[in-house]
């Protein structure tokens, strides 16, 4: 039996980025500023790719060529999942203060700040 980690959102989250950056493994990335905000979300860089608005990308999936460029090590989207308090979520990945979640109710997926989630017991 597989143990799936389930969490509950304790507060609402709304995305500030309606058009998230999305790319495939091997995509050339223009690497900009490092996130220096107050949330302890280390290791995120603002990147751009041809034909899209920029977005935050985790450092772990960037194969750097130099300080300002690199290639994607895997497929990625910066899509944030909008949640309400009480939403039940299945977590697939945790990275740099964010969790990739799937809402159990409707199957929609995206990133949610880790500090908005508590693990559901049983």
Coordinates of N, CA and C in Angstrom, one line a residue:
X1 N 0.8 -1.2 0.0 CA 0.0 0.0 0.0 C 0.9 1.2 0.0
X2 N 0.6 2.2 -0.9 CA 1.4 3.4 -1.0 C 0.8 4.4 0.0
X3 N 1.8 5.1 0.8 CA 1.4 6.1 1.7 C 1.4 7.5 1.1
X4 N 0.2 8.0 0.8 CA 0.1 9.3 0.2 C 0.0 10.4 1.2
X5 N 0.9 11.4 1.1 CA 0.9 12.5 2.1 C -0.3 13.5 1.8
X6 N -1.2 13.6 2.7 CA -2.3 14.6 2.5 C -2.2 15.7 3.4
X7 N -2.5 16.9 2.9 CA -2.4 18.1 3.7 C -3.7 18.9 3.5
X8 N -3.9 19.8 4.5 CA -5.1 20.7 4.4 C -4.6 22.2 4.4
X9 N -5.2 23.0 3.5 CA -4.8 24.4 3.5 C -5.4 25.1 4.7
X10 N -4.6 25.9 5.4 CA -5.1 26.6 6.6 C -5.5 28.0 6.3
X11 N -5.0 28.5 5.1 CA -5.4 29.9 4.7 C -5.6 29.9 3.2
X12 N -6.2 30.9 2.7 CA -6.4 31.1 1.3 C -5.1 31.5 0.6
X13 N -4.9 31.0 -0.6 CA -3.8 31.5 -1.5 C -4.3 31.8 -2.8
X14 N -3.9 33.0 -3.3 CA -4.2 33.5 -4.7 C -2.9 33.8 -5.4
X15 N -2.8 33.4 -6.6 CA -1.6 33.6 -7.4 C -1.6 35.1 -7.9
X16 N -0.3 35.6 -7.9 CA -0.1 37.0 -8.5 C 0.4 36.9 -9.9
X17 N 0.5 35.6 -10.4 CA 1.0 35.4 -11.8 C 0.0 34.6 -12.6
X18 N -0.8 35.3 -13.3 CA -1.9 34.6 -14.1 C -1.3 33.8 -15.3
X19 N -0.1 34.2 -15.8 CA 0.5 33.5 -17.0 C 1.8 32.9 -16.6
X20 N 1.8 31.8 -15.9 CA 3.1 31.3 -15.3 C 4.0 30.8 -16.4
X21 N 5.3 30.9 -16.2 CA 6.3 30.4 -17.1 C 6.2 28.9 -17.1
X22 N 6.3 28.3 -18.3 CA 6.2 26.9 -18.5 C 7.2 26.5 -19.6
X23 N 8.0 25.5 -19.3 CA 9.0 25.0 -20.3 C 9.3 23.6 -20.2
X24 N 10.0 23.1 -21.2 CA 10.4 21.7 -21.3 C 11.9 21.5 -21.0
X25 N 12.2 20.3 -20.6 CA 13.6 20.0 -20.3 C 14.5 20.4 -21.6
X26 N 15.6 21.0 -21.3 CA 16.5 21.5 -22.3 C 16.3 22.9 -22.8
X27 N 15.2 23.5 -22.4 CA 14.9 24.9 -22.8 C 16.0 25.9 -22.3
X28 N 16.4 26.8 -23.1 CA 17.4 27.8 -22.7 C 16.7 28.8 -21.8
X29 N 17.4 29.1 -20.7 CA 16.8 30.1 -19.7 C 17.7 31.3 -19.6
X30 N 17.1 32.5 -19.6 CA 17.8 33.7 -19.2 C 17.5 33.9 -17.7
X31 N 18.6 33.9 -16.9 CA 18.5 33.9 -15.5 C 18.7 35.3 -15.0
X32 N 17.7 35.8 -14.2 CA 17.7 37.1 -13.6 C 18.0 37.1 -12.1
X33 N 17.2 37.9 -11.4 CA 17.4 38.1 -10.0 C 17.1 36.9 -9.2
X34 N 17.8 36.8 -8.0 CA 17.5 35.8 -7.0 C 16.4 36.3 -6.1
X35 N 15.5 35.5 -5.7 CA 14.4 35.9 -4.8 C 15.1 36.2 -3.4
X36 N 14.8 37.4 -3.0 CA 15.3 37.9 -1.7 C 14.2 38.4 -0.7
X37 N 13.0 37.8 -0.9 CA 11.9 38.2 -0.1 C 12.0 37.8 1.4
X38 N 10.9 38.0 2.1 CA 10.9 37.8 3.5 C 10.4 36.4 3.9
X39 N 10.0 35.6 3.0 CA 9.4 34.3 3.3 C 10.4 33.1 3.4
X40 N 11.7 33.4 3.4 CA 12.7 32.3 3.4 C 12.5 31.3 2.3
X41 N 12.1 31.8 1.1 CA 12.0 31.0 -0.1 C 13.3 31.1 -0.8
X42 N 14.3 30.4 -0.3 CA 15.6 30.4 -0.9 C 15.7 29.6 -2.2
X43 N 16.7 29.9 -3.0 CA 17.0 29.2 -4.2 C 16.0 29.3 -5.4
X44 N 15.3 30.4 -5.5 CA 14.4 30.7 -6.6 C 15.0 31.9 -7.4
X45 N 15.0 31.7 -8.8 CA 15.5 32.8 -9.7 C 14.5 33.2 -10.7
X46 N 14.4 34.4 -11.0 CA 13.4 34.9 -11.9 C 14.0 34.7 -13.3
X47 N 13.4 33.8 -14.1 CA 13.9 33.5 -15.4 C 12.9 33.9 -16.5
X48 N 13.5 34.0 -17.7 CA 12.6 34.2 -18.9 C 13.0 33.2 -20.0
X49 N 12.1 32.9 -20.8 CA 12.3 32.1 -22.0 C 11.6 32.8 -23.1
X50 N 12.1 32.5 -24.3 CA 11.6 33.2 -25.5 C 10.1 33.0 -25.6
X51 N 9.4 34.1 -25.9 CA 7.9 34.0 -26.1 C 7.0 34.0 -24.9
X52 N 7.6 34.1 -23.7 CA 6.8 34.1 -22.5 C 7.2 35.2 -21.5
X53 N 6.3 35.5 -20.6 CA 6.6 36.4 -19.5 C 7.5 35.6 -18.6
X54 N 8.2 36.3 -17.8 CA 9.1 35.6 -16.8 C 8.4 34.9 -15.7
X55 N 9.2 34.2 -14.9 CA 8.6 33.6 -13.7 C 9.7 33.0 -12.8
X56 N 9.3 32.6 -11.6 CA 10.3 32.1 -10.6 C 10.5 30.6 -10.9
X57 N 11.8 30.2 -10.9 CA 12.3 28.9 -11.2 C 13.2 28.4 -10.1
X58 N 13.0 27.2 -9.6 CA 13.9 26.7 -8.6 C 15.3 26.4 -9.1
X59 N 16.3 26.8 -8.3 CA 17.7 26.7 -8.8 C 18.1 25.2 -9.1
X60 N 17.5 24.3 -8.4 CA 17.8 22.9 -8.6 C 17.5 22.3 -10.0
X61 N 16.7 23.0 -10.8 CA 16.4 22.5 -12.1 C 17.1 23.3 -13.2
X62 N 18.1 24.2 -12.8 CA 18.8 25.0 -13.8 C 20.2 24.4 -13.9
X63 N 20.6 24.1 -15.1 CA 22.0 23.7 -15.4 C 22.6 25.0 -16.0
X64 N 23.4 25.7 -15.1 CA 24.0 27.0 -15.5 C 25.1 26.9 -16.5
X65 N 25.0 27.8 -17.5 CA 26.1 28.0 -18.4 C 27.0 29.1 -17.9
X66 N 26.4 30.1 -17.3 CA 27.1 31.2 -16.7 C 26.1 31.8 -15.7
X67 N 26.5 33.0 -15.2 CA 25.7 33.6 -14.2 C 24.3 34.0 -14.7
X68 N 24.1 34.3 -16.0 CA 22.9 34.8 -16.5 C 22.2 33.9 -17.5
X69 N 22.6 32.6 -17.6 CA 22.0 31.7 -18.5 C 22.2 30.3 -18.1
X70 N 21.3 29.4 -18.7 CA 21.4 28.0 -18.4 C 20.3 27.3 -19.2
X71 N 20.2 26.0 -18.9 CA 19.3 25.1 -19.5 C 18.4 24.4 -18.4
X72 N 17.2 24.1 -18.8 CA 16.3 23.4 -17.9 C 16.6 21.9 -17.8
X73 N 16.8 21.4 -16.6 CA 17.1 20.0 -16.4 C 15.9 19.1 -16.4
X74 N 14.7 19.7 -16.3 CA 13.4 19.0 -16.4 C 12.3 19.9 -16.8
X75 N 11.2 19.3 -17.2 CA 10.0 20.0 -17.5 C 9.5 20.8 -16.2
X76 N 8.9 22.0 -16.4 CA 8.6 22.8 -15.3 C 7.5 23.8 -15.6
X77 N 6.6 24.1 -14.7 CA 5.7 25.2 -14.7 C 5.6 25.9 -13.4
X78 N 5.5 27.2 -13.4 CA 5.4 28.0 -12.2 C 4.0 28.1 -11.8
X79 N 3.1 27.3 -12.3 CA 1.6 27.5 -12.0 C 1.4 27.3 -10.5
X80 N 0.7 28.3 -9.9 CA 0.4 28.3 -8.5 C -1.1 27.8 -8.4
X81 N -1.3 26.9 -7.4 CA -2.7 26.4 -7.2 C -3.4 27.4 -6.2
X82 N -4.5 27.9 -6.6 CA -5.3 28.8 -5.7 C -6.1 27.9 -4.8
X83 N -5.9 28.1 -3.5 CA -6.6 27.2 -2.5 C -7.4 28.1 -1.5
X84 N -8.3 27.5 -0.9 CA -9.1 28.1 0.2 C -8.8 27.3 1.5
X85 N -9.0 27.9 2.6 CA -8.9 27.2 3.9 C -9.8 26.0 3.9
X86 N -9.2 24.9 4.3 CA -10.0 23.6 4.3 C -9.8 22.7 3.1
X87 N -9.3 23.3 2.0 CA -9.0 22.4 0.8 C -8.1 21.3 1.2
X88 N -8.4 20.1 0.8 CA -7.6 18.9 1.0 C -6.7 18.7 -0.2
X89 N -5.4 18.4 0.0 CA -4.4 18.4 -1.0 C -3.5 17.1 -0.9
X90 N -3.2 16.6 -2.0 CA -2.1 15.5 -2.1 C -0.8 16.2 -2.5
X91 N 0.2 16.0 -1.8 CA 1.5 16.6 -2.1 C 2.4 15.6 -2.8
X92 N 2.9 16.1 -3.9 CA 3.8 15.3 -4.8 C 5.3 15.6 -4.6
X93 N 5.5 16.9 -4.3 CA 6.9 17.4 -4.2 C 7.0 18.6 -3.3
X94 N 8.1 18.7 -2.6 CA 8.4 19.9 -1.7 C 9.7 20.5 -2.2
X95 N 9.7 21.8 -2.4 CA 10.9 22.4 -2.9 C 11.0 23.9 -2.5
X96 N 12.0 24.2 -1.7 CA 12.3 25.6 -1.4 C 11.2 26.4 -0.8
X97 N 10.4 25.8 0.1 CA 9.3 26.4 0.7 C 8.0 26.4 0.0
X98 N 7.9 25.6 -1.1 CA 6.7 25.5 -1.8 C 6.4 24.0 -2.0
X99 N 5.1 23.6 -2.2 CA 4.8 22.2 -2.4 C 3.9 22.1 -3.7
X100 N 4.3 21.1 -4.5 CA 3.5 20.8 -5.7 C 2.3 19.9 -5.2
X101 N 1.1 20.5 -5.3 CA -0.1 19.8 -4.8 C -1.1 19.5 -5.8
X102 N -1.9 18.5 -5.5 CA -3.1 18.3 -6.3 C -4.3 18.3 -5.4
X103 N -5.3 19.2 -5.7 CA -6.5 19.3 -4.9 C -7.3 18.0 -5.1
X104 N -7.7 17.4 -4.0 CA -8.4 16.1 -4.0 C -9.8 16.3 -4.6
X105 N -10.4 17.4 -4.4 CA -11.8 17.6 -4.8 C -11.9 17.6 -6.3
X106 N -11.0 18.2 -7.1 CA -11.1 18.4 -8.5 C -9.9 18.0 -9.3
X107 N -8.8 17.6 -8.7 CA -7.7 17.1 -9.4 C -6.8 18.2 -10.0
X108 N -7.1 19.5 -9.7 CA -6.2 20.5 -10.2 C -4.9 20.6 -9.4
X109 N -3.8 20.9 -10.1 CA -2.5 20.9 -9.5 C -1.8 22.2 -9.7
X110 N -0.8 22.5 -8.8 CA 0.0 23.6 -8.8 C 0.8 23.8 -7.5
X111 N 1.6 24.8 -7.5 CA 2.5 25.1 -6.3 C 1.7 25.9 -5.3
X112 N 1.9 25.5 -4.0 CA 1.3 26.2 -2.9 C 2.4 26.5 -1.8
X113 N 2.4 27.7 -1.2 CA 3.4 27.9 -0.2 C 3.3 26.9 1.0
X114 N 4.4 26.3 1.4 CA 4.4 25.3 2.4 C 3.8 25.8 3.7
X115 N 4.0 27.1 4.0 CA 3.5 27.6 5.3 C 2.0 27.8 5.4
X116 N 1.3 27.5 4.3 CA -0.2 27.5 4.3 C -0.8 26.1 4.5
X117 N 0.1 25.1 4.7 CA -0.4 23.7 4.7 C -0.1 23.0 6.1
X118 N -1.0 22.2 6.5 CA -0.7 21.3 7.6 C -1.0 19.9 7.2
X119 N -0.2 18.9 7.7 CA -0.4 17.6 7.3 C -1.7 17.0 8.0
X120 N -2.5 16.3 7.2 CA -3.7 15.7 7.6 C -3.4 14.4 8.2
X121 N -3.9 14.2 9.5 CA -3.6 12.9 10.1 C -4.8 11.9 9.8
X122 N -4.4 10.8 9.2 CA -5.4 9.8 8.8 C -6.3 10.3 7.7

